[in-house]
Short mmCIF file of C-alpha atoms in Angstrom, two decimals:
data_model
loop_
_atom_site.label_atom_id
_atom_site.label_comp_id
_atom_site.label_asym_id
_atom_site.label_seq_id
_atom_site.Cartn_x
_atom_site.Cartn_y
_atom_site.Cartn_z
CA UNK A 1 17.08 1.69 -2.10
CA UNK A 2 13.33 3.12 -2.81
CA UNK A 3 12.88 4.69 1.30
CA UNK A 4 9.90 6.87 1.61
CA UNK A 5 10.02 9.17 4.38
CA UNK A 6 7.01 10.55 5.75
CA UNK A 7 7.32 13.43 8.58
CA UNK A 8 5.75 14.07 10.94
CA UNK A 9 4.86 10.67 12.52
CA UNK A 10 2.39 11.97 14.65
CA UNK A 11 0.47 14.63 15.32
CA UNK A 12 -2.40 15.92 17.36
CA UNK A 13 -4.10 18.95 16.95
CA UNK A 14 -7.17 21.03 17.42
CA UNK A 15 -10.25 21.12 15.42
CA UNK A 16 -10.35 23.90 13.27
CA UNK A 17 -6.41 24.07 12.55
CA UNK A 18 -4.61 23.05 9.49
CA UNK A 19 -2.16 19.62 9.21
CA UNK A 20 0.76 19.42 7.25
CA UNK A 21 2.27 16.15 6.41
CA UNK A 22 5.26 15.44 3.85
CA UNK A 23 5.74 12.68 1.91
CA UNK A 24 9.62 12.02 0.38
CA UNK A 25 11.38 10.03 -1.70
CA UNK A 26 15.01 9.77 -0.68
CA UNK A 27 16.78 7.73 -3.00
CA UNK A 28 15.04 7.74 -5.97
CA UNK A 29 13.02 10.48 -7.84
CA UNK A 30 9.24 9.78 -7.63
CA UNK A 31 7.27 10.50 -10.90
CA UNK A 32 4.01 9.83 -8.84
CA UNK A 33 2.97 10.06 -5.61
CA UNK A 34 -0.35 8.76 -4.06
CA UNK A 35 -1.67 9.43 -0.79
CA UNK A 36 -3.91 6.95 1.36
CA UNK A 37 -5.64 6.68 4.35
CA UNK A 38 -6.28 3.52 6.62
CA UNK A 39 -8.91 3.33 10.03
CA UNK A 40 -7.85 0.69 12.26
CA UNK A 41 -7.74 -2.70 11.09
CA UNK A 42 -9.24 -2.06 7.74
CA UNK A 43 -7.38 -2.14 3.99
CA UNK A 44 -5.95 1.39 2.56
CA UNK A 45 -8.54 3.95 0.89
CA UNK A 46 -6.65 5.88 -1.93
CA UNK A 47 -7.34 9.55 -1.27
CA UNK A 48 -5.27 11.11 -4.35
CA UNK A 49 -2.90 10.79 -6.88
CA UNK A 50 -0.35 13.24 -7.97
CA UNK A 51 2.20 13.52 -10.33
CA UNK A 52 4.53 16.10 -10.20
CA UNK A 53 4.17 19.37 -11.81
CA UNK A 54 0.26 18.96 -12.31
CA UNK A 55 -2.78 19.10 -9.77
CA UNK A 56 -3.71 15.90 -8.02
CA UNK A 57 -6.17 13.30 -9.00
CA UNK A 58 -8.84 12.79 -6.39
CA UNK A 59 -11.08 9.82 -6.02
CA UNK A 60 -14.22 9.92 -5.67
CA UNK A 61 -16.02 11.30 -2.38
CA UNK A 62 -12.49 12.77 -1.38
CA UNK A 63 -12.95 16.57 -0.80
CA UNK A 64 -10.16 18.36 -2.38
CA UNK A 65 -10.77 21.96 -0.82
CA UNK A 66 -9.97 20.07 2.58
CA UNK A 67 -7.23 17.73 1.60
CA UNK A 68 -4.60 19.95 -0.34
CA UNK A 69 -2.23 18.24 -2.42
CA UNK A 70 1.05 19.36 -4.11
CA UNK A 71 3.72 17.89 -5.90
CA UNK A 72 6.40 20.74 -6.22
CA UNK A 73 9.46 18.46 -7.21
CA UNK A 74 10.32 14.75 -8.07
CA UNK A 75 10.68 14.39 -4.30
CA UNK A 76 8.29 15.95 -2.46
CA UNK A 77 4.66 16.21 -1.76
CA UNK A 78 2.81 17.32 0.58
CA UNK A 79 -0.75 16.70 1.77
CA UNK A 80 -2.63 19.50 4.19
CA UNK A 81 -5.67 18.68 6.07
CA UNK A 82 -7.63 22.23 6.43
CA UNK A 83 -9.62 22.71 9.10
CA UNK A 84 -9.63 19.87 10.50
CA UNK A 85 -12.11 17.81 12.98
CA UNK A 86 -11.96 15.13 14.62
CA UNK A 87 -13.60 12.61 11.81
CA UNK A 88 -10.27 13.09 9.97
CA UNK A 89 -8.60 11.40 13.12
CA UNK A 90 -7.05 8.83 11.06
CA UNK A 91 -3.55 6.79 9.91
CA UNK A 92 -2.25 8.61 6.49
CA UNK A 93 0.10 7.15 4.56
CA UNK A 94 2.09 8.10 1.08
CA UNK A 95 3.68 6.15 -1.57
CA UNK A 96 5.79 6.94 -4.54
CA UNK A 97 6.98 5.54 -7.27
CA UNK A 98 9.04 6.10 -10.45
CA UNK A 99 7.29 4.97 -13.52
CA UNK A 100 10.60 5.03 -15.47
CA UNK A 101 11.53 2.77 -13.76
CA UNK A 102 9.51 0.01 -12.28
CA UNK A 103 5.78 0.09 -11.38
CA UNK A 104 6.31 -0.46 -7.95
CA UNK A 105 4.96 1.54 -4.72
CA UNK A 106 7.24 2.42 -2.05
CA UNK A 107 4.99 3.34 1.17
CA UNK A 108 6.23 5.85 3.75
CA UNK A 109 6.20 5.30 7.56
CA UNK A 110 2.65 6.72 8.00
CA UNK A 111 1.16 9.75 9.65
CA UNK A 112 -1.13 9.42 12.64
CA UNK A 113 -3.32 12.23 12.85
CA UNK A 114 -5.41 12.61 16.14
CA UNK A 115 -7.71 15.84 16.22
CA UNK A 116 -9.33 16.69 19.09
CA UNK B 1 -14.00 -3.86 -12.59
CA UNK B 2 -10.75 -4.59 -11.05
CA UNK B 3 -10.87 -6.40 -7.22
CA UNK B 4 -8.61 -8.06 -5.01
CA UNK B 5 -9.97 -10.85 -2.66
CA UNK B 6 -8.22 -12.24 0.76
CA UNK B 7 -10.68 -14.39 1.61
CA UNK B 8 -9.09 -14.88 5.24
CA UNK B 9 -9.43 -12.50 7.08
CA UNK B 10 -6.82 -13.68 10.26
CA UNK B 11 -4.89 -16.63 10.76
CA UNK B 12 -3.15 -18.17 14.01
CA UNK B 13 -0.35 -20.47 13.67
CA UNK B 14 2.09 -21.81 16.60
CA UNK B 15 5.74 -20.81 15.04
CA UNK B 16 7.36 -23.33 12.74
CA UNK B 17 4.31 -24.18 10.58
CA UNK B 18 3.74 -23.50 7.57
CA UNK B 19 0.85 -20.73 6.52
CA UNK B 20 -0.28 -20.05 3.42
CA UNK B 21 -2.23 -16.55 2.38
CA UNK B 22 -4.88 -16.56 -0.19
CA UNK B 23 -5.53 -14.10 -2.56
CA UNK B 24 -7.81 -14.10 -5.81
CA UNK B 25 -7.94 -10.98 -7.90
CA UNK B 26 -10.63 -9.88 -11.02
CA UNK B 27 -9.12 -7.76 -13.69
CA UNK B 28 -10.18 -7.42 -17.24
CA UNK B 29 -6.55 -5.87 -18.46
CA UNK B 30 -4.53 -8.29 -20.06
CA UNK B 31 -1.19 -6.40 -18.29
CA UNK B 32 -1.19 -6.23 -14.81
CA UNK B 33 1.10 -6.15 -12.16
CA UNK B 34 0.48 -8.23 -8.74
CA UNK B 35 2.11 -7.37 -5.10
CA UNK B 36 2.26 -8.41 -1.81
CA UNK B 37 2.81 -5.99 0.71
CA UNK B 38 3.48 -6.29 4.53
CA UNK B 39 2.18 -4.44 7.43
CA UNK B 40 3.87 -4.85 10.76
CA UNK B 41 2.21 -2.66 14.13
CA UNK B 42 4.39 -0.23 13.15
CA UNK B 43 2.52 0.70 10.29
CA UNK B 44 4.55 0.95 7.65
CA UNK B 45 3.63 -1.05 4.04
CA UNK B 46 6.93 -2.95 3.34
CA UNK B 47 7.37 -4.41 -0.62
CA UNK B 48 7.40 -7.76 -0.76
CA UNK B 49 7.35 -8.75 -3.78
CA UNK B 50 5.83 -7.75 -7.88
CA UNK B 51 4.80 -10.07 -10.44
CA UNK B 52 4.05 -9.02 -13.82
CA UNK B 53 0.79 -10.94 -15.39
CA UNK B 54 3.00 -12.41 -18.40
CA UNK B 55 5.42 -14.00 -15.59
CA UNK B 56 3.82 -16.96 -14.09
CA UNK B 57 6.95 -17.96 -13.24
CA UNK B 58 7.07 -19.06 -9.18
CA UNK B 59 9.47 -17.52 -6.33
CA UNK B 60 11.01 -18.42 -3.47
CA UNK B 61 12.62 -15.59 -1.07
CA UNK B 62 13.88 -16.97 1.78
CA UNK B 63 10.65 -18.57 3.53
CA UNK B 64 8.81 -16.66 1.73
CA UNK B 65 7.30 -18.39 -1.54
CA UNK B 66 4.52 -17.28 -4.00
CA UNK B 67 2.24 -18.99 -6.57
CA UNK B 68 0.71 -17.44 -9.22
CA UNK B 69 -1.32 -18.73 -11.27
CA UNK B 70 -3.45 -17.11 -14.07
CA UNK B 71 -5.74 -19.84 -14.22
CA UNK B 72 -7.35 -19.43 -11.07
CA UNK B 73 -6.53 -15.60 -11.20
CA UNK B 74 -4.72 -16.49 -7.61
CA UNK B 75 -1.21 -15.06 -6.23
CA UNK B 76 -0.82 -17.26 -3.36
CA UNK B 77 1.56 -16.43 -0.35
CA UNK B 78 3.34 -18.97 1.68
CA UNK B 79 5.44 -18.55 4.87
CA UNK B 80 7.85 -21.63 5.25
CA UNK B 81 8.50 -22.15 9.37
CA UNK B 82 6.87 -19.57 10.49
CA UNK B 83 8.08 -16.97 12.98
CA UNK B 84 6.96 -14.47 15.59
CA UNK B 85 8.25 -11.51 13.85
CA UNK B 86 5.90 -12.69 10.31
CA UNK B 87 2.92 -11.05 12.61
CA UNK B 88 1.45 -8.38 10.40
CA UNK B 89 -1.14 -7.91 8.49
CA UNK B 90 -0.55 -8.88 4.56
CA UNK B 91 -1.75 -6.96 1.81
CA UNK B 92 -2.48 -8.66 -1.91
CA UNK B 93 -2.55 -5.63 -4.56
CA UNK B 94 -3.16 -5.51 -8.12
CA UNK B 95 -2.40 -2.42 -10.90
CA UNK B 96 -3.18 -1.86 -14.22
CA UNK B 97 -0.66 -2.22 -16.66
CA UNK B 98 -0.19 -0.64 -19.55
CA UNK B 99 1.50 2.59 -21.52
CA UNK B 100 -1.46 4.36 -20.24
CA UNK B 101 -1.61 2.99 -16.53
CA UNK B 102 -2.54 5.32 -13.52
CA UNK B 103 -0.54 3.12 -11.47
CA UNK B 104 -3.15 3.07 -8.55
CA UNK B 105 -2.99 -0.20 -6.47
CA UNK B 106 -5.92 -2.09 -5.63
CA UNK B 107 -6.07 -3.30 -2.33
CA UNK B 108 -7.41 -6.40 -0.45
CA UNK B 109 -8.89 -6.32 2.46
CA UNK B 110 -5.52 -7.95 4.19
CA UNK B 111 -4.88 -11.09 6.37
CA UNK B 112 -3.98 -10.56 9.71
CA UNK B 113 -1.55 -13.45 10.56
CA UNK B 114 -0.49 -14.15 14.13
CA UNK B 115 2.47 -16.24 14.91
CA UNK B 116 2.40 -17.60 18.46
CA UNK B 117 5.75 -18.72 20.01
#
């Protein structure tokens, strides 16, 4: 039980065009979702948190014009990097979780996002 | 402030010996919840285990063992005979608890263990 999927797995794109990356809970319905990214061989940076049904939470220095964040359902969310350049070359990763039920994170496969 | 410490930053053992992770945490919420999460090359965080600040209570998974102790603030990670396939990097986390919790996890900066055969 608790499997986040996260799709796609990898992507590379051109600067200036928009990313799309999904974040799902399969088996379980995910009250929160948060959305990290890592740079090689350092800890995870929390970008955003977002609960379903409301805007996200963004920490500070995270731009939220350029990294887009919804929660439609209990399931899903998606993050969108917009215009993108090759800085935000990076490893992005979701989690969810269902408060209700226990305060653990479930982490999804990862995104690797390479923009040229 | 709330911080998570993993003082070592990689370890080598040969397989079959014993390793143990350190990690030290600073929180000023008397409810907390600690993890330990795994990070093969793949990249994916797997769950290892929660512990709840009001359960000091040791566990043993396997090989897999932790000590926590509130004293010390420390939620120590031990791998019993070691094996290749324990190469990862391993993440200590701690999260507010609470009715009113955000539920964001603070990270360490991870230990990357390497298990040579």
């Amino acid at each position: 039980g608790a499997v986040v999927s996260q799709h796609p797995s990898w992507v590379i794109c051109k600067s200036g065009t928009s990313v799309k990356i999904e974040c799902r809970s399969l088996d379980f319905q995910a009250t929160t979702m948060f959305w990290y990214r890592q740079f090689p061989k350092q800890s995870l940076m929390l970008m955003a948190t977002s609960n379903e049904g409301s805007k996200a939470t963004y920490e500070q220095g995270v731009e939220k014009d350029k990294f887009l964040i919804n929660h439609a359902s209990l399931t899903l969310s998606t993050l969108t990097v917009t215009s993108a350049h090759p800085e935000d070359s990076s490893f992005y990763i979701c989690s969810a979780r269902d408060l209700r039920l226990r305060p653990t994170q479930y982490f999804g496969p990862g995104t690797r996002l390479l923009v040229l | 402030a709330q911080k998570v410490t993993q003082a070592q930053t990689e370890i080598s053992v040969v397989e079959k010996e014993d390793v143990t992770l350190d990690c030290v945490y600073e929180t000023r919420d008397t409810t907390y919840y600690l993890f330990w999460y795994k990070q093969p090359p793949s990249g994916e965080l797997v769950f290892l285990i929660r512990r709840n600040s009001f359960d000091e209570q040791n566990e043993i998974s396997g090989r897999y063992s932790w000590n926590f102790q509130k004293s010390t603030s420390s939620f120590n990670f031990t791998i019993t005979a070691s094996q290749v396939v324990d190469s990862a990097v391993y993440f200590c986390a701690l999260s507010e608890g609470g009715s009113s919790n955000t539920g964001k996890l603070i990270f360490g900066q991870g230990t990357t263990l390497q298990v040579k055969p």
